[in-house]
Short mmCIF file of C-alpha atoms and ligand atoms in Angstrom, two decimals:
data_model
loop_
_atom_site.label_atom_id
_atom_site.label_comp_id
_atom_site.label_asym_id
_atom_site.label_seq_id
_atom_site.Cartn_x
_atom_site.Cartn_y
_atom_site.Cartn_z
CA UNK A 401 -0.02 -0.02 0.03
CA UNK A 402 1.68 3.14 -1.16
CA UNK A 403 -1.21 5.66 -0.97
CA UNK A 404 -1.01 8.06 2.05
CA UNK A 405 -2.83 7.13 5.20
CA UNK A 406 -6.22 8.55 5.49
CA UNK A 407 -7.01 9.38 9.26
CA UNK A 408 -10.25 11.19 8.39
CA UNK A 409 -13.17 9.81 6.48
CA UNK A 410 -12.44 9.53 2.80
CA UNK A 411 -15.30 8.98 0.23
CA UNK A 412 -14.86 6.02 -2.11
CA UNK A 413 -14.71 8.35 -5.16
CA UNK A 414 -15.31 11.94 -5.49
CA UNK A 415 -16.25 11.32 -9.07
CA UNK A 416 -19.28 9.23 -8.16
CA UNK A 417 -19.97 11.15 -4.97
CA UNK A 418 -20.18 8.04 -2.84
CA UNK A 419 -19.82 8.54 0.90
CA UNK A 420 -18.84 5.00 1.90
CA UNK A 421 -15.25 3.69 1.75
CA UNK A 422 -13.84 1.05 -0.63
CA UNK A 423 -11.99 -1.93 0.68
CA UNK A 424 -8.52 -0.49 0.39
CA UNK A 425 -9.53 2.91 1.65
CA UNK A 426 -11.22 1.25 4.69
CA UNK A 427 -8.04 -0.85 5.37
CA UNK A 428 -5.86 2.31 5.25
CA UNK A 429 -8.26 3.96 7.49
CA UNK A 430 -8.06 1.05 10.01
CA UNK A 431 -4.20 1.18 9.73
CA UNK A 432 -4.17 4.84 10.48
CA UNK A 433 -6.27 4.39 13.58
CA UNK A 434 -4.31 1.44 14.98
CA UNK A 435 -6.94 -1.18 14.06
CA UNK A 436 -5.03 -3.14 11.44
CA UNK A 437 -2.56 -5.87 12.44
CA UNK A 438 0.01 -7.06 9.95
CA UNK A 439 1.17 -10.63 10.18
CA UNK A 440 4.77 -11.66 9.42
CA UNK A 441 5.12 -13.52 6.14
CA UNK A 442 4.75 -17.31 6.35
CA UNK A 443 1.77 -17.55 8.50
CA UNK A 444 0.21 -20.95 7.36
CA UNK A 445 -2.96 -20.77 5.31
CA UNK A 446 -4.12 -24.03 7.01
CA UNK A 447 -5.45 -22.92 10.41
CA UNK A 448 -2.78 -20.26 10.87
CA UNK A 449 -4.69 -17.33 9.29
CA UNK A 450 -8.01 -18.40 10.89
CA UNK A 451 -6.31 -18.82 14.26
CA UNK A 452 -4.84 -15.34 14.28
CA UNK A 453 -7.90 -13.81 12.88
CA UNK A 454 -9.92 -15.42 15.80
CA UNK A 455 -7.46 -14.07 18.44
CA UNK A 456 -7.92 -10.58 16.96
CA UNK A 457 -11.62 -10.90 16.50
CA UNK A 458 -13.44 -7.67 17.25
CA UNK A 459 -10.33 -5.61 18.17
CA UNK A 460 -8.08 -5.51 15.04
CA UNK A 461 -8.50 -6.36 11.35
CA UNK A 462 -5.78 -8.57 9.95
CA UNK A 463 -3.60 -8.56 6.89
CA UNK A 464 -1.46 -11.52 6.07
CA UNK A 465 1.11 -11.00 3.36
CA UNK A 466 2.74 -13.91 1.66
CA UNK A 467 1.21 -16.66 3.74
CA UNK A 468 2.69 -20.25 3.76
CA UNK A 469 0.91 -22.15 1.03
CA UNK A 470 0.01 -19.00 -0.89
CA UNK A 471 3.37 -17.17 -1.13
CA UNK A 472 2.20 -14.84 -3.90
CA UNK A 473 -0.93 -13.68 -2.24
CA UNK A 474 -2.30 -11.52 0.58
CA UNK A 475 -5.02 -12.34 2.85
CA UNK A 476 -7.35 -9.99 4.77
CA UNK A 477 -9.87 -10.76 7.50
CA UNK A 478 -11.90 -9.23 10.28
CA UNK A 479 -12.41 -6.08 8.55
CA UNK A 480 -15.85 -5.41 9.78
CA UNK A 481 -16.09 -7.15 13.14
CA UNK A 482 -17.83 -4.38 15.10
CA UNK A 483 -21.05 -2.63 14.12
CA UNK A 484 -19.51 0.80 14.79
CA UNK A 485 -16.84 -0.04 12.14
CA UNK A 486 -19.49 -1.00 9.65
CA UNK A 487 -21.19 2.41 10.27
CA UNK A 488 -17.83 4.07 10.03
CA UNK A 489 -16.99 2.48 6.67
CA UNK A 490 -20.41 3.59 5.29
CA UNK A 491 -19.81 7.18 6.53
CA UNK A 492 -22.77 7.24 9.11
CA UNK A 493 -23.25 7.15 12.74
CA UNK A 494 -23.79 3.69 14.47
CA UNK A 495 -27.35 4.65 15.45
CA UNK A 496 -28.16 5.31 11.81
CA UNK A 497 -27.21 1.77 10.70
CA UNK A 498 -30.63 0.20 10.79
CA UNK A 499 -32.57 3.27 9.50
CA UNK A 500 -30.03 3.76 6.74
CA UNK A 501 -30.13 0.10 5.77
CA UNK A 502 -34.07 0.12 5.89
CA UNK A 503 -33.96 3.22 3.56
CA UNK A 504 -31.42 1.68 1.23
CA UNK A 505 -33.32 -1.63 0.92
CA UNK A 506 -36.54 0.32 0.13
CA UNK A 507 -34.90 2.65 -2.36
CA UNK A 508 -32.04 1.01 -4.33
CA UNK A 509 -30.11 3.07 -6.83
CA UNK A 510 -29.25 1.43 -10.22
CA UNK A 511 -25.60 0.71 -10.88
CA UNK A 512 -23.63 2.35 -13.61
CA UNK A 513 -21.50 0.21 -16.02
CA UNK A 514 -17.94 1.20 -16.54
CA UNK A 515 -15.68 -0.18 -19.24
CA UNK A 516 -12.36 -0.16 -17.51
CA UNK A 517 -12.33 -1.99 -14.06
CA UNK A 518 -9.50 -2.61 -11.61
CA UNK A 519 -10.89 -6.05 -10.96
CA UNK A 520 -10.13 -6.89 -14.51
CA UNK A 521 -6.47 -5.70 -14.55
CA UNK A 522 -5.14 -9.29 -14.88
CA UNK A 523 -6.74 -12.17 -16.71
CA UNK A 524 -6.13 -15.87 -15.82
CA UNK A 525 -7.49 -18.64 -18.03
CA UNK A 526 -5.08 -21.42 -17.10
CA UNK A 527 -6.48 -21.95 -13.76
CA UNK A 528 -5.42 -23.84 -10.64
CA UNK A 529 -7.31 -22.06 -7.87
CA UNK A 530 -5.09 -22.97 -4.96
CA UNK A 531 -1.95 -21.91 -6.79
CA UNK A 532 -3.61 -18.56 -8.07
CA UNK A 533 -5.26 -17.59 -4.81
CA UNK A 534 -4.14 -17.87 -1.19
CA UNK A 535 -7.38 -19.68 0.11
CA UNK A 536 -7.19 -20.65 3.73
CA UNK A 537 -8.44 -23.67 5.62
CA UNK A 538 -10.19 -22.56 8.80
CA UNK A 539 -11.46 -25.09 11.36
CA UNK A 540 -10.06 -28.50 12.52
CA UNK A 541 -12.71 -30.60 10.72
CA UNK A 542 -13.31 -28.43 7.60
CA UNK A 543 -13.04 -30.60 4.46
CA UNK A 544 -10.33 -28.22 3.07
CA UNK A 545 -9.70 -24.75 1.76
CA UNK A 546 -12.95 -22.59 1.41
CA UNK A 547 -13.79 -19.29 -0.20
CA UNK A 548 -16.00 -17.74 2.46
CA UNK A 549 -16.32 -14.11 1.60
CA UNK A 550 -17.24 -14.41 -2.09
CA UNK A 551 -20.28 -12.50 -3.42
CA UNK A 552 -21.98 -14.84 -5.73
CA UNK A 553 -23.67 -12.86 -8.44
CA UNK A 554 -26.00 -14.50 -11.03
CA UNK A 555 -28.98 -13.53 -13.22
CA UNK A 556 -32.49 -14.71 -13.11
CA UNK A 557 -33.06 -16.58 -16.50
CA UNK A 558 -36.63 -15.56 -16.39
CA UNK A 559 -36.44 -11.92 -15.58
CA UNK A 560 -32.76 -10.97 -16.17
CA UNK A 561 -32.43 -9.41 -12.77
CA UNK A 562 -29.20 -10.00 -10.84
CA UNK A 563 -28.98 -11.57 -7.36
CA UNK A 564 -26.11 -11.25 -4.85
CA UNK A 565 -25.46 -13.69 -2.03
CA UNK A 566 -22.74 -15.25 -0.09
CA UNK A 567 -22.23 -19.11 -0.14
CA UNK A 568 -19.50 -21.10 1.43
CA UNK A 569 -17.42 -22.43 -1.43
CA UNK A 570 -15.28 -25.55 -1.05
CA UNK A 571 -12.21 -25.75 -3.31
CA UNK A 572 -12.94 -29.20 -4.71
CA UNK A 573 -10.32 -29.21 -7.59
CA UNK A 574 -8.14 -26.96 -9.65
CA UNK A 575 -11.17 -25.34 -11.32
CA UNK A 576 -14.05 -26.72 -9.31
CA UNK A 577 -15.88 -25.35 -6.26
CA UNK A 578 -18.56 -27.05 -4.18
CA UNK A 579 -21.39 -24.73 -3.10
CA UNK A 580 -24.04 -24.82 -0.52
CA UNK A 581 -27.17 -23.21 -1.91
CA UNK A 582 -30.03 -22.86 0.69
CA UNK A 583 -33.49 -22.57 -0.71
CA UNK A 584 -33.31 -18.92 -1.53
CA UNK A 585 -32.93 -16.80 -4.60
CA UNK A 586 -29.77 -18.30 -6.14
CA UNK A 587 -31.17 -21.69 -5.93
CA UNK A 588 -34.48 -20.47 -7.60
CA UNK A 589 -32.43 -18.95 -10.45
CA UNK A 590 -30.39 -22.12 -10.75
CA UNK A 591 -33.45 -24.46 -10.70
CA UNK A 592 -35.00 -22.25 -13.54
CA UNK A 593 -31.81 -22.67 -15.58
CA UNK A 594 -31.57 -26.34 -14.89
CA UNK A 595 -35.18 -27.08 -15.86
CA UNK A 596 -34.31 -25.52 -19.15
CA UNK A 597 -31.27 -27.78 -19.49
CA UNK A 598 -28.77 -25.04 -18.98
CA UNK A 599 -25.92 -24.38 -16.46
CA UNK A 600 -26.24 -21.08 -14.52
CA UNK A 601 -23.55 -18.41 -15.18
CA UNK A 602 -22.11 -17.01 -11.86
CA UNK A 603 -19.47 -14.55 -10.78
CA UNK A 604 -17.89 -14.86 -7.53
CA UNK A 605 -16.47 -11.49 -6.29
CA UNK A 606 -13.83 -11.54 -3.57
CA UNK A 607 -12.67 -8.25 -1.88
CA UNK A 608 -15.80 -6.18 -2.28
CA UNK A 609 -16.41 -2.98 -0.46
CA UNK A 610 -18.06 -2.86 3.02
CA UNK A 611 -21.34 -1.59 1.41
CA UNK A 612 -21.29 -4.44 -1.07
CA UNK A 613 -20.71 -7.02 1.66
CA UNK A 614 -23.61 -5.73 3.84
CA UNK A 615 -26.06 -5.23 0.99
CA UNK A 616 -25.41 -8.85 -0.14
CA UNK A 617 -27.13 -9.99 3.12
CA UNK A 618 -30.28 -7.88 2.63
CA UNK A 619 -33.53 -9.84 3.15
CA UNK A 620 -35.40 -8.44 0.16
CA UNK A 621 -37.77 -9.98 -2.28
CA UNK A 622 -36.56 -12.00 -5.15
CA UNK A 623 -35.42 -9.85 -8.23
CA UNK A 624 -34.03 -7.10 -6.27
CA UNK A 625 -30.39 -6.60 -7.24
CA UNK A 626 -28.47 -6.34 -3.98
CA UNK A 627 -25.87 -4.27 -5.77
CA UNK A 628 -28.44 -1.53 -6.21
CA UNK A 629 -28.92 -1.61 -2.37
CA UNK A 630 -25.18 -1.18 -2.08
CA UNK A 631 -25.45 1.82 -4.31
CA UNK A 632 -28.09 3.33 -2.05
CA UNK A 633 -26.03 2.57 1.08
CA UNK A 634 -23.16 4.71 -0.45
CA UNK A 635 -25.62 7.42 -1.58
CA UNK A 636 -24.85 7.15 -5.29
CA UNK A 637 -24.66 4.48 -8.13
CA UNK A 638 -22.17 1.70 -7.76
CA UNK A 639 -19.70 1.29 -10.53
CA UNK A 640 -19.98 -2.17 -12.19
CA UNK A 641 -18.09 -3.97 -15.04
CA UNK A 642 -19.25 -6.68 -17.35
CA UNK A 643 -17.62 -10.03 -16.80
CA UNK A 644 -15.17 -11.05 -19.65
CA UNK A 645 -17.04 -14.28 -20.52
CA UNK A 646 -20.38 -13.94 -18.66
CA UNK A 647 -23.43 -11.66 -18.98
CA UNK A 648 -22.96 -10.53 -15.27
CA UNK A 649 -22.09 -7.08 -13.78
CA UNK A 650 -19.66 -7.03 -10.75
CA UNK A 651 -18.45 -4.18 -8.64
CA UNK A 652 -15.66 -2.62 -10.65
CA UNK A 653 -13.43 -1.83 -7.61
CA UNK A 654 -13.46 -5.38 -6.17
CA UNK A 655 -10.18 -7.37 -5.88
CA UNK A 656 -10.91 -10.77 -7.55
CA UNK A 657 -13.67 -12.14 -9.83
CA UNK A 658 -14.04 -15.86 -10.45
CA UNK A 659 -16.25 -16.40 -13.50
CA UNK A 660 -17.93 -19.78 -13.79
CA UNK A 661 -21.06 -21.89 -14.18
CA UNK A 662 -23.16 -23.79 -11.65
CA UNK A 663 -23.50 -27.12 -13.35
CA UNK A 664 -26.97 -28.53 -14.23
CA UNK A 665 -27.74 -31.98 -12.80
CA UNK A 666 -24.49 -32.22 -10.99
CA UNK A 667 -24.04 -32.79 -7.21
CA UNK A 668 -20.81 -33.88 -5.45
CA UNK A 669 -19.71 -34.12 -1.80
CA UNK A 670 -19.18 -30.83 0.11
CA UNK A 671 -18.37 -30.31 3.90
CA UNK A 672 -17.97 -30.53 6.69
CA UNK A 673 -17.51 -26.86 7.32
CA UNK A 674 -17.50 -24.70 10.56
CA UNK A 675 -20.54 -22.56 10.46
CA UNK A 676 -21.84 -19.45 12.31
CA UNK A 677 -23.42 -21.21 15.32
CA UNK A 678 -19.94 -22.49 16.19
CA UNK A 679 -20.78 -26.02 14.85
CA UNK A 680 -19.87 -28.04 11.81
CA UNK A 681 -22.35 -28.22 8.88
CA UNK A 682 -22.24 -31.82 7.72
CA UNK A 683 -20.94 -33.31 4.55
CA UNK A 684 -23.43 -33.90 1.82
CA UNK A 685 -23.91 -33.89 -1.96
CA UNK A 686 -24.21 -30.24 -2.92
CA UNK A 687 -23.97 -28.16 -6.12
CA UNK A 688 -20.80 -27.71 -8.23
CA UNK A 689 -19.33 -24.64 -9.94
CA UNK A 690 -16.84 -25.05 -12.82
CA UNK A 691 -14.48 -22.15 -13.09
CA UNK A 692 -13.82 -20.73 -16.57
CA UNK A 693 -11.83 -17.60 -15.94
CA UNK A 694 -10.36 -15.55 -13.03
CA UNK A 695 -9.71 -11.84 -13.26
CA UNK A 696 -7.95 -9.75 -10.52
CA UNK A 697 -6.38 -6.41 -9.54
CA UNK A 698 -2.54 -6.21 -9.59
CA UNK A 699 -1.60 -7.74 -6.30
CA UNK A 700 -5.14 -8.57 -5.17
CA UNK A 701 -6.23 -8.84 -1.61
CA UNK A 702 -8.07 -12.07 -0.75
CA UNK A 703 -10.78 -11.59 1.85
CA UNK A 704 -11.69 -14.47 4.11
CA UNK A 705 -14.39 -14.47 6.75
CA UNK A 706 -13.80 -17.08 9.53
CA UNK A 707 -16.99 -18.97 10.26
CA UNK A 708 -18.72 -17.91 13.52
CA UNK A 709 -16.40 -14.91 14.00
CA UNK A 710 -17.81 -11.55 14.69
CA UNK A 711 -17.34 -10.47 11.03
CA UNK A 712 -19.49 -13.37 9.96
CA UNK A 713 -22.17 -12.67 12.66
CA UNK A 714 -22.40 -8.95 12.24
CA UNK A 715 -22.73 -9.04 8.35
CA UNK A 716 -25.77 -11.31 8.63
CA UNK A 717 -26.98 -9.69 11.83
CA UNK A 718 -27.42 -6.02 10.78
CA UNK A 719 -29.59 -6.66 7.69
CA UNK A 720 -31.81 -9.04 9.72
CA UNK A 721 -32.24 -6.55 12.43
CA UNK A 722 -33.41 -3.98 9.85
CA UNK A 723 -35.97 -6.46 8.46
CA UNK A 724 -37.11 -7.51 11.88
CA UNK A 725 -37.47 -3.89 13.01
CA UNK A 726 -39.57 -3.16 9.94
CA UNK A 727 -41.87 -5.95 10.60
CA UNK A 728 -42.29 -5.31 14.38
CA UNK A 729 -42.70 -1.56 13.99
CA UNK A 730 -45.32 -1.91 11.52
CA UNK A 731 -47.37 -3.47 14.30
CA UNK A 732 -46.01 -1.72 17.33
CA UNK A 733 -44.65 1.78 16.62
CA UNK A 734 -43.66 2.10 20.33
CA UNK A 735 -40.78 -0.48 19.60
CA UNK A 736 -37.68 1.68 19.53
CA UNK A 737 -34.96 -0.75 18.45
CA UNK A 738 -33.99 -4.39 18.24
CA UNK A 739 -30.69 -6.12 18.47
CA UNK A 740 -29.60 -9.68 17.45
CA UNK A 741 -27.04 -10.18 20.14
CA UNK A 742 -23.56 -11.78 19.16
CA UNK A 743 -23.83 -14.08 22.22
CA UNK A 744 -26.95 -15.54 20.51
CA UNK A 745 -24.94 -15.91 17.08
CA UNK A 746 -26.61 -12.79 15.81
CA UNK A 747 -29.45 -15.00 14.78
CA UNK A 748 -31.24 -16.67 17.80
CA UNK A 749 -31.39 -14.09 20.52
CA UNK A 750 -33.33 -10.87 19.86
CA UNK A 751 -33.43 -8.01 22.30
CA UNK A 752 -36.26 -5.52 21.87
CA UNK A 753 -36.32 -2.11 23.33
CA UNK A 754 -39.70 -0.43 23.71
CA UNK A 755 -42.00 1.72 25.73
CA UNK A 756 -44.99 -0.52 26.66
CA UNK A 757 -48.40 1.22 26.45
CA UNK A 758 -50.87 -1.39 27.63
CA UNK A 759 -50.71 -4.29 30.11
CA UNK A 760 -49.94 -7.47 28.15
CA UNK A 761 -48.63 -5.69 25.06
CA UNK A 762 -45.14 -6.84 25.53
CA UNK A 763 -46.26 -10.45 25.12
CA UNK A 764 -47.88 -9.41 21.82
CA UNK A 765 -44.70 -7.86 20.80
CA UNK A 766 -42.89 -11.12 21.54
CA UNK A 767 -45.25 -13.07 19.39
CA UNK A 768 -44.77 -10.45 16.57
CA UNK A 769 -40.99 -10.85 16.82
CA UNK A 770 -41.12 -14.60 16.48
CA UNK A 771 -43.23 -14.23 13.24
CA UNK A 772 -40.59 -11.69 11.84
CA UNK A 773 -37.96 -14.49 11.29
CA UNK A 774 -38.07 -18.19 12.06
CA UNK A 775 -34.42 -18.13 13.17
CA UNK A 776 -35.42 -16.14 16.35
CA UNK A 777 -35.39 -18.57 19.31
CA UNK A 778 -35.28 -16.39 22.47
CA UNK A 779 -36.81 -12.80 22.70
CA UNK A 780 -36.06 -10.42 25.64
CA UNK A 781 -38.02 -7.22 25.75
CA UNK A 782 -36.69 -4.24 27.91
CA UNK A 783 -37.53 -0.72 28.60
CA UNK A 784 -36.09 2.33 27.02
CA UNK A 785 -33.50 2.92 29.81
CA UNK A 786 -31.78 -0.38 28.95
CA UNK A 787 -29.02 -0.47 26.40
CA UNK A 788 -29.76 -3.54 24.22
CA UNK A 789 -26.18 -3.44 22.79
CA UNK A 790 -24.89 -4.24 26.24
CA UNK A 791 -25.69 -7.94 27.14
CA UNK A 792 -24.98 -7.29 30.78
CA UNK A 793 -27.59 -4.54 30.96
CA UNK A 794 -30.12 -6.94 29.41
CA UNK A 795 -29.21 -9.51 32.01
CA UNK A 796 -29.70 -6.83 34.67
CA UNK A 797 -33.15 -6.19 33.39
CA UNK A 798 -33.93 -9.92 33.55
CA UNK A 799 -32.52 -10.03 37.05
CA UNK A 800 -34.56 -7.16 38.26
CA UNK A 801 -37.68 -6.69 36.10
CA UNK A 802 -38.76 -10.29 35.26
CA UNK A 803 -40.88 -12.89 37.28
CA UNK A 804 -40.73 -16.27 35.46
CA UNK A 805 -44.24 -17.32 36.63
CA UNK A 806 -45.95 -14.45 34.80
CA UNK A 807 -43.41 -12.80 32.46
CA UNK A 808 -42.42 -15.91 30.50
CA UNK A 809 -43.79 -17.35 27.32
CA UNK A 810 -42.81 -20.90 26.04
CA UNK A 811 -44.09 -22.03 22.70
CA UNK A 812 -43.35 -25.75 21.82
CA UNK A 813 -43.00 -27.38 18.46
CA UNK A 814 -42.36 -24.31 16.22
CA UNK A 815 -40.01 -23.75 13.30
CA UNK A 816 -36.53 -22.75 14.05
CA UNK A 817 -32.97 -22.76 12.63
CA UNK A 818 -31.81 -26.12 11.21
CA UNK A 819 -28.30 -25.23 12.21
CA UNK A 820 -29.29 -25.11 15.91
CA UNK A 821 -28.14 -28.60 17.00
CA UNK A 822 -30.60 -28.63 20.02
CA UNK A 823 -33.57 -28.64 17.62
CA UNK A 824 -34.92 -31.68 15.70
CA UNK A 825 -33.82 -30.41 12.24
CA UNK A 826 -35.15 -27.05 13.04
CA UNK A 827 -38.22 -28.18 14.93
CA UNK A 828 -38.10 -26.72 18.49
CA UNK A 829 -39.22 -24.36 21.14
CA UNK A 830 -39.36 -20.59 21.49
CA UNK A 831 -39.12 -18.54 24.74
CA UNK A 832 -40.09 -14.96 25.28
CA UNK A 833 -39.00 -13.02 28.34
CA UNK A 834 -40.78 -9.78 29.44
CA UNK A 835 -38.06 -7.81 31.39
CA UNK A 836 -39.95 -4.54 31.35
CA UNK A 837 -40.93 -2.90 34.48
CA UNK A 838 -44.61 -3.35 35.54
CA UNK A 839 -46.52 -0.68 33.66
CA UNK A 840 -48.47 0.50 36.71
CA UNK A 841 -45.44 0.41 39.15
CA UNK A 842 -44.57 3.66 40.93
CA UNK A 843 -41.82 5.19 38.75
CA UNK A 844 -39.17 5.41 41.63
CA UNK A 845 -39.35 1.64 42.20
CA UNK A 846 -37.70 0.92 38.84
CA UNK A 847 -35.52 3.97 38.56
CA UNK A 848 -31.91 2.89 37.97
CA UNK A 849 -29.55 4.63 40.36
CA UNK A 850 -27.15 7.20 38.83
CA UNK A 851 -24.39 9.59 39.94
CA UNK A 852 -24.91 13.15 38.56
CA UNK A 853 -22.05 14.08 36.13
CA UNK A 854 -20.53 10.59 36.08
CA UNK A 855 -20.65 10.30 32.25
CA UNK A 856 -19.27 13.75 31.66
CA UNK A 857 -16.10 13.21 33.73
CA UNK A 858 -12.98 13.78 31.49
CA UNK A 859 -10.84 10.85 32.96
CA UNK A 860 -7.60 11.99 31.37
CA UNK A 861 -7.97 15.45 32.66
CA UNK A 862 -8.99 14.41 36.20
CA UNK A 863 -6.60 11.64 36.88
CA UNK A 864 -3.08 12.52 37.94
CA UNK A 865 -0.66 10.13 36.07
CA UNK A 866 2.39 11.73 37.67
CA UNK A 867 1.17 11.25 41.25
CA UNK A 868 3.80 9.84 43.66
CA UNK A 869 1.97 6.72 45.04
CA UNK A 870 4.59 6.13 47.60
CA UNK A 871 4.01 9.56 49.23
CA UNK A 872 0.22 8.97 49.37
CA UNK A 873 0.62 5.42 50.94
CA UNK A 874 3.45 6.00 53.29
CA UNK A 875 3.28 3.72 56.32
MN1 LIG B 1296 -31.81 -11.68 -3.28
#
């Protein structure tokens, strides 16, 4: 990196007027603010990169130049492992994350096509994926090296609209990837192609901007191009380039583009692989991608997301929160905010902050929240004076405002997450906890104690770092 450090916020491109940061700008910004760790060359691709990334998870992003097993490449990880970082990369305040995401998902901005794209600086047609790219192996029982931060972009054969999603991609051969396609938009596009007797063209984009990464996880109807949501997140159209051999538009500023085809009528073994709930997804016959071409920047950065790490959890969590907040607020406008807590894998534990208006209303909110997404397993509702981003504060509310014989809801035999191993293939129980203060209680009874002026104390100014401790504590 030879560009100057950028301590302040730098827009992606003054030409396009975007306010978010591109991947390299964001990395330089992290470095300039002491949040980017650089590994010595030779860190092993097998377990070494993931181990180091896990140790730094949530505190520093990681860049690994010339790893062992991928000497010509550079790996980056943990770039977006805190929600404040995500907001910072998008050029907004942390409190604005959900409203901004809601706005972007509701009002996408069409991309603009450019003819010259950095992601196509180098073209590789003689392909051996593990020689070409530094692809790590993460967890002990993973079946091998995996591409985990690749945006899979494909086009609906029926409507021509693009879809963007992230799938775990097992490196199965020199030019073959195994893909897990859950029953969502990509699988629907693929099934349509397969029924017509065709493969489905795909592009896998590695090293995309923070806005593209977050937008890819939007829970929006089929035939919404998530790149257009990335455009709206940055406040201006995203620049895209046409693939060399496929009719697919990819973010022009990305690092690596793998062009290939999801093969019709082909399934081969994939897995096991360490997934977001901190368990292995099992080995099974899954879809196969044949790679035709790889294009990259000069000296591309290979982004990897370690399964179950904060980067993985938060990327999925924020768009889900935005969708859940939409759904719940449509019924209960007095719900102020929601949070999918990292301790609940950013999927299973929902904290709801609200101002209850009627006796019993909190239980209705709990039922509404369960309906908003089947992954939600436990809901805790708290008052407006409880910070839902602080798990200890939520626990305090449960400790002091909850009585299990009347404030608890348990629902048996409902649909949950198949990746929760305590369920029977997703069939399991829900629990709701009303940890709000009784609505008719005298206000002083539930008033949290506070020291006037505590928050405003300027610690560095007040504390005497030069004090002589010996003089103060003389016998
Ligand atoms: Mn979609």
